[in-house]
């Protein structure tokens, strides 16, 4: 990442922020300034529908001059230096890159689905290819977002209804593309239909447009709930354990 790299930082804090996340945000802003990168900070507010709020943020990113969109959720605790590291890796890989974090709850798995045969080594700096990556601590290069819009936007010739992107208007008159609109796919392994969450849906669109998704297992991320959960183990079947009691 060069000193001129511009990061579009969007915090998803609808419903309040974990105290621990606030501490990380302050540290990350300081670390990003020290790196020489420029950063535009924004916060997704006023919309409880996460698929729409993420879509609006990604569309606003396209209207900026930033090179990479970084998104973080209100309940993720992370090392401050990981923000710049994640953006650097995403730009180098020309793909979506997410940090590795756990679903909340004892015995739950990670928030990504890895490609078949891929394994995770916690603390490794090597990117791991994923079928789907979460959006709670994630970097999206401009090339990926623009690539999805070219392939599936209103000006394209795509006839794939689930992947196709539409220009939508919100109540305040603003417009956005529905990058994160969920849809249903067939899971042939389990012989059932699968409803993709909004963050997995955007990975599916990116993959169909020719871009990979990855998980970065180096930083330790904690997903805060009544307790904080982190990943234990070395593969996609890893379970999670409580790391610490959350304040309040």
Coordinates of C-alpha atoms in Angstrom, one line a residue:
X1 CA 0.0 0.0 0.0
X2 CA 1.4 3.3 -1.0
X3 CA 1.4 6.5 1.1
X4 CA -1.3 7.9 -1.2
X5 CA -3.8 5.0 -0.7
X6 CA -7.2 6.3 0.2
X7 CA -9.5 4.3 2.5
X8 CA -13.2 4.7 2.8
X9 CA -14.0 3.6 6.4
X10 CA -17.6 2.8 7.2
X11 CA -18.7 1.8 10.7
X12 CA -22.0 -0.1 11.1
X13 CA -23.1 0.9 14.6
X14 CA -26.9 0.7 14.4
X15 CA -28.1 0.0 17.9
X16 CA -25.0 1.1 19.7
X17 CA -21.3 0.3 19.9
X18 CA -19.4 -2.1 22.1
X19 CA -17.1 -0.2 24.4
X20 CA -14.2 -2.4 23.4
X21 CA -14.9 -1.6 19.7
X22 CA -14.7 2.2 20.4
X23 CA -11.2 1.7 21.9
X24 CA -10.1 -0.2 18.8
X25 CA -11.6 2.5 16.5
X26 CA -9.6 5.2 18.2
X27 CA -6.4 3.2 18.0
X28 CA -7.0 2.3 14.3
X29 CA -7.5 6.0 13.3
X30 CA -4.2 6.8 15.0
X31 CA -2.4 3.9 13.3
X32 CA -3.9 4.8 9.9
X33 CA -2.7 8.3 10.2
X34 CA 0.8 7.1 11.1
X35 CA 0.9 4.9 8.0
X36 CA 0.5 7.9 5.7
X37 CA -2.7 6.7 4.2
X38 CA -5.7 9.0 4.0
X39 CA -9.0 7.9 5.5
X40 CA -12.6 9.1 5.2
X41 CA -14.6 8.1 8.2
X42 CA -18.4 7.4 7.7
X43 CA -21.0 5.8 9.9
X44 CA -24.0 3.9 8.6
X45 CA -27.0 5.3 10.5
X46 CA -30.8 5.6 10.2
X47 CA -31.5 2.2 8.5
X48 CA -32.0 -1.0 10.5
X49 CA -32.0 -3.2 7.3
X50 CA -28.4 -4.3 7.1
X51 CA -28.5 -5.5 3.5
X52 CA -29.7 -2.0 2.5
X53 CA -27.3 -0.1 4.8
X54 CA -24.3 -2.0 3.5
X55 CA -25.5 -1.5 -0.1
X56 CA -25.8 2.3 0.5
X57 CA -22.3 2.4 2.0
X58 CA -20.7 0.6 -0.9
X59 CA -22.5 2.8 -3.4
X60 CA -21.3 5.9 -1.5
X61 CA -17.8 4.5 -1.6
X62 CA -18.1 4.4 -5.4
X63 CA -18.9 8.1 -5.4
X64 CA -15.7 8.9 -3.5
X65 CA -12.2 8.9 -4.7
X66 CA -11.1 6.1 -2.3
X67 CA -9.2 3.0 -3.4
X68 CA -10.7 0.6 -0.9
X69 CA -13.8 0.3 1.2
X70 CA -13.3 -0.9 4.8
X71 CA -16.3 -2.0 6.8
X72 CA -16.4 -2.9 10.5
X73 CA -19.4 -3.8 12.7
X74 CA -20.2 -2.4 16.1
X75 CA -19.3 -5.5 18.0
X76 CA -15.9 -6.5 16.5
X77 CA -12.7 -6.0 18.6
X78 CA -9.5 -5.9 16.6
X79 CA -5.8 -4.9 16.7
X80 CA -5.6 -1.3 15.6
X81 CA -2.9 -2.0 13.0
X82 CA -5.0 -4.6 11.3
X83 CA -7.1 -2.0 9.5
X84 CA -4.3 -0.9 7.2
X85 CA -3.0 -4.5 6.9
X86 CA -6.3 -5.8 5.7
X87 CA -6.7 -3.0 3.1
X88 CA -3.2 -3.6 1.9
X89 CA -3.9 -7.3 1.4
X90 CA -7.2 -6.7 -0.4
X91 CA -5.6 -4.3 -2.9
X92 CA -2.7 -6.7 -3.5
X93 CA -5.1 -9.7 -3.9
X94 CA -7.6 -7.7 -6.0
X95 CA -10.3 -9.5 -4.0
X96 CA -12.5 -9.3 -1.0
X97 CA -10.5 -9.9 2.2
X98 CA -12.1 -10.4 5.6
X99 CA -10.6 -10.9 9.0
X100 CA -11.3 -14.3 10.7
X101 CA -13.9 -14.0 13.4
X102 CA -16.4 -16.3 15.2
X103 CA -20.1 -16.4 15.1
X104 CA -21.4 -15.5 18.5
X105 CA -22.3 -18.4 20.8
X106 CA -20.5 -21.4 22.4
X107 CA -19.7 -24.1 19.9
X108 CA -20.4 -21.9 16.8
X109 CA -18.2 -21.9 13.7
X110 CA -16.4 -19.1 11.9
X111 CA -18.3 -16.5 10.0
X112 CA -16.8 -17.6 6.6
X113 CA -17.2 -20.7 4.5
X114 CA -13.9 -21.8 3.1
X115 CA -13.3 -23.4 -0.2
X116 CA -13.1 -27.2 -0.2
X117 CA -9.6 -28.3 0.9
X118 CA -8.6 -25.0 2.5
X119 CA -7.5 -24.9 6.1
X120 CA -6.8 -22.1 8.5
X121 CA -3.7 -21.7 10.5
X122 CA -4.4 -19.2 13.2
X123 CA -1.9 -16.3 13.2
X124 CA -0.8 -17.0 9.7
X125 CA -0.3 -14.1 7.3
X126 CA -1.3 -16.3 4.4
X127 CA -4.7 -15.6 2.8
X128 CA -7.2 -18.5 2.7
X129 CA -9.6 -18.7 -0.1
X130 CA -13.3 -18.6 0.9
X131 CA -16.5 -19.3 -0.9
X132 CA -18.2 -16.7 1.4
X133 CA -16.6 -14.1 3.7
X134 CA -18.4 -12.0 6.4
X135 CA -18.6 -8.2 6.3
X136 CA -17.9 -7.3 9.9
X137 CA -14.2 -6.6 9.4
X138 CA -13.7 -6.6 5.6
X139 CA -12.0 -4.7 2.8
X140 CA -13.4 -4.3 -0.7
X141 CA -11.1 -2.9 -3.4
X142 CA -12.7 -0.4 -5.9
X143 CA -11.8 -2.8 -8.8
X144 CA -14.0 -5.5 -7.3
X145 CA -17.0 -3.2 -6.7
X146 CA -16.7 -1.6 -10.1
X147 CA -16.3 -5.1 -11.6
X148 CA -19.6 -6.3 -10.1
X149 CA -21.4 -3.2 -11.4
X150 CA -20.0 -3.7 -14.9
X151 CA -21.0 -7.4 -14.9
X152 CA -24.4 -7.1 -13.3
X153 CA -25.5 -3.5 -13.3
X154 CA -28.4 -1.9 -15.2
X155 CA -26.1 -1.1 -18.2
X156 CA -25.0 -4.7 -18.5
X157 CA -26.6 -7.5 -20.5
X158 CA -26.9 -9.9 -17.6
X159 CA -30.1 -11.8 -17.4
X160 CA -29.3 -13.6 -14.1
X161 CA -32.0 -12.2 -11.8
X162 CA -30.4 -13.1 -8.5
X163 CA -27.0 -11.6 -9.4
X164 CA -28.3 -8.6 -11.3
X165 CA -27.9 -5.2 -9.6
X166 CA -30.6 -2.5 -9.6
X167 CA -30.4 1.2 -9.0
X168 CA -32.7 1.8 -6.0
X169 CA -34.1 4.9 -4.3
X170 CA -34.3 5.4 -0.6
X171 CA -36.9 7.4 1.4
X172 CA -34.6 10.4 1.6
X173 CA -34.2 10.5 -2.2
X174 CA -30.7 9.1 -2.3
X175 CA -29.9 6.3 -4.7
X176 CA -27.8 3.2 -4.4
X177 CA -27.1 -0.2 -6.0
X178 CA -28.3 -3.3 -4.1
X179 CA -24.9 -5.0 -3.9
X180 CA -25.8 -6.8 -0.7
X181 CA -29.3 -8.0 -1.6
X182 CA -29.7 -11.6 -0.3
X183 CA -30.9 -14.4 -2.5
X184 CA -31.3 -18.2 -2.5
X185 CA -28.8 -20.7 -3.9
X186 CA -28.9 -24.5 -4.2
X187 CA -26.6 -26.3 -1.9
X188 CA -25.9 -29.5 -3.7
X189 CA -23.8 -31.0 -0.9
X190 CA -26.7 -31.0 1.5
X191 CA -29.4 -31.2 -1.1
X192 CA -31.3 -28.1 0.0
X193 CA -31.9 -24.4 -0.8
X194 CA -29.7 -22.0 1.1
X195 CA -30.6 -18.4 2.0
X196 CA -27.5 -16.3 1.7
X197 CA -26.9 -13.6 4.2
X198 CA -26.2 -10.1 2.7
X199 CA -22.4 -10.4 3.2
X200 CA -22.3 -13.9 1.6
X201 CA -24.5 -12.7 -1.2
X202 CA -22.0 -9.9 -2.2
X203 CA -19.2 -12.5 -2.3
X204 CA -21.3 -14.7 -4.6
X205 CA -21.8 -11.7 -6.9
X206 CA -18.1 -10.9 -6.8
X207 CA -17.1 -14.5 -7.6
X208 CA -19.5 -14.5 -10.5
X209 CA -17.8 -11.3 -11.8
X210 CA -14.4 -13.0 -11.5
X211 CA -13.1 -11.9 -8.1
X212 CA -12.2 -14.2 -5.2
X213 CA -12.9 -13.8 -1.5
X214 CA -10.4 -14.5 1.2
X215 CA -10.0 -14.8 5.0
X216 CA -7.0 -13.4 6.7
X217 CA -6.2 -15.4 9.9
X218 CA -3.4 -13.3 11.3
X219 CA -5.1 -10.8 13.6
X220 CA -7.1 -12.0 16.6
X221 CA -10.6 -10.7 16.3
X222 CA -13.2 -10.9 19.1
X223 CA -17.0 -10.9 18.4
X224 CA -18.6 -9.2 21.4
X225 CA -22.0 -10.3 22.8
X226 CA -22.8 -11.0 26.4
X227 CA -19.4 -12.5 26.2
X228 CA -16.6 -12.2 23.6
X229 CA -16.1 -15.1 21.2
X230 CA -13.0 -16.0 19.3
X231 CA -11.9 -18.8 17.0
X232 CA -10.3 -22.0 18.5
X233 CA -8.7 -24.6 16.2
X234 CA -7.2 -24.6 12.7
X235 CA -9.9 -25.4 10.2
X236 CA -13.4 -24.5 8.9
X237 CA -14.9 -26.8 11.5
X238 CA -13.3 -24.8 14.3
X239 CA -15.5 -24.1 17.3
X240 CA -15.6 -20.9 19.4
X241 CA -15.1 -20.3 23.1
X242 CA -15.9 -17.4 25.4
X243 CA -12.9 -15.1 25.6
X244 CA -14.0 -12.7 28.2
X245 CA -17.1 -11.3 29.9
X246 CA -18.4 -8.2 28.2
X247 CA -18.8 -5.1 30.4
X248 CA -22.4 -4.2 31.1

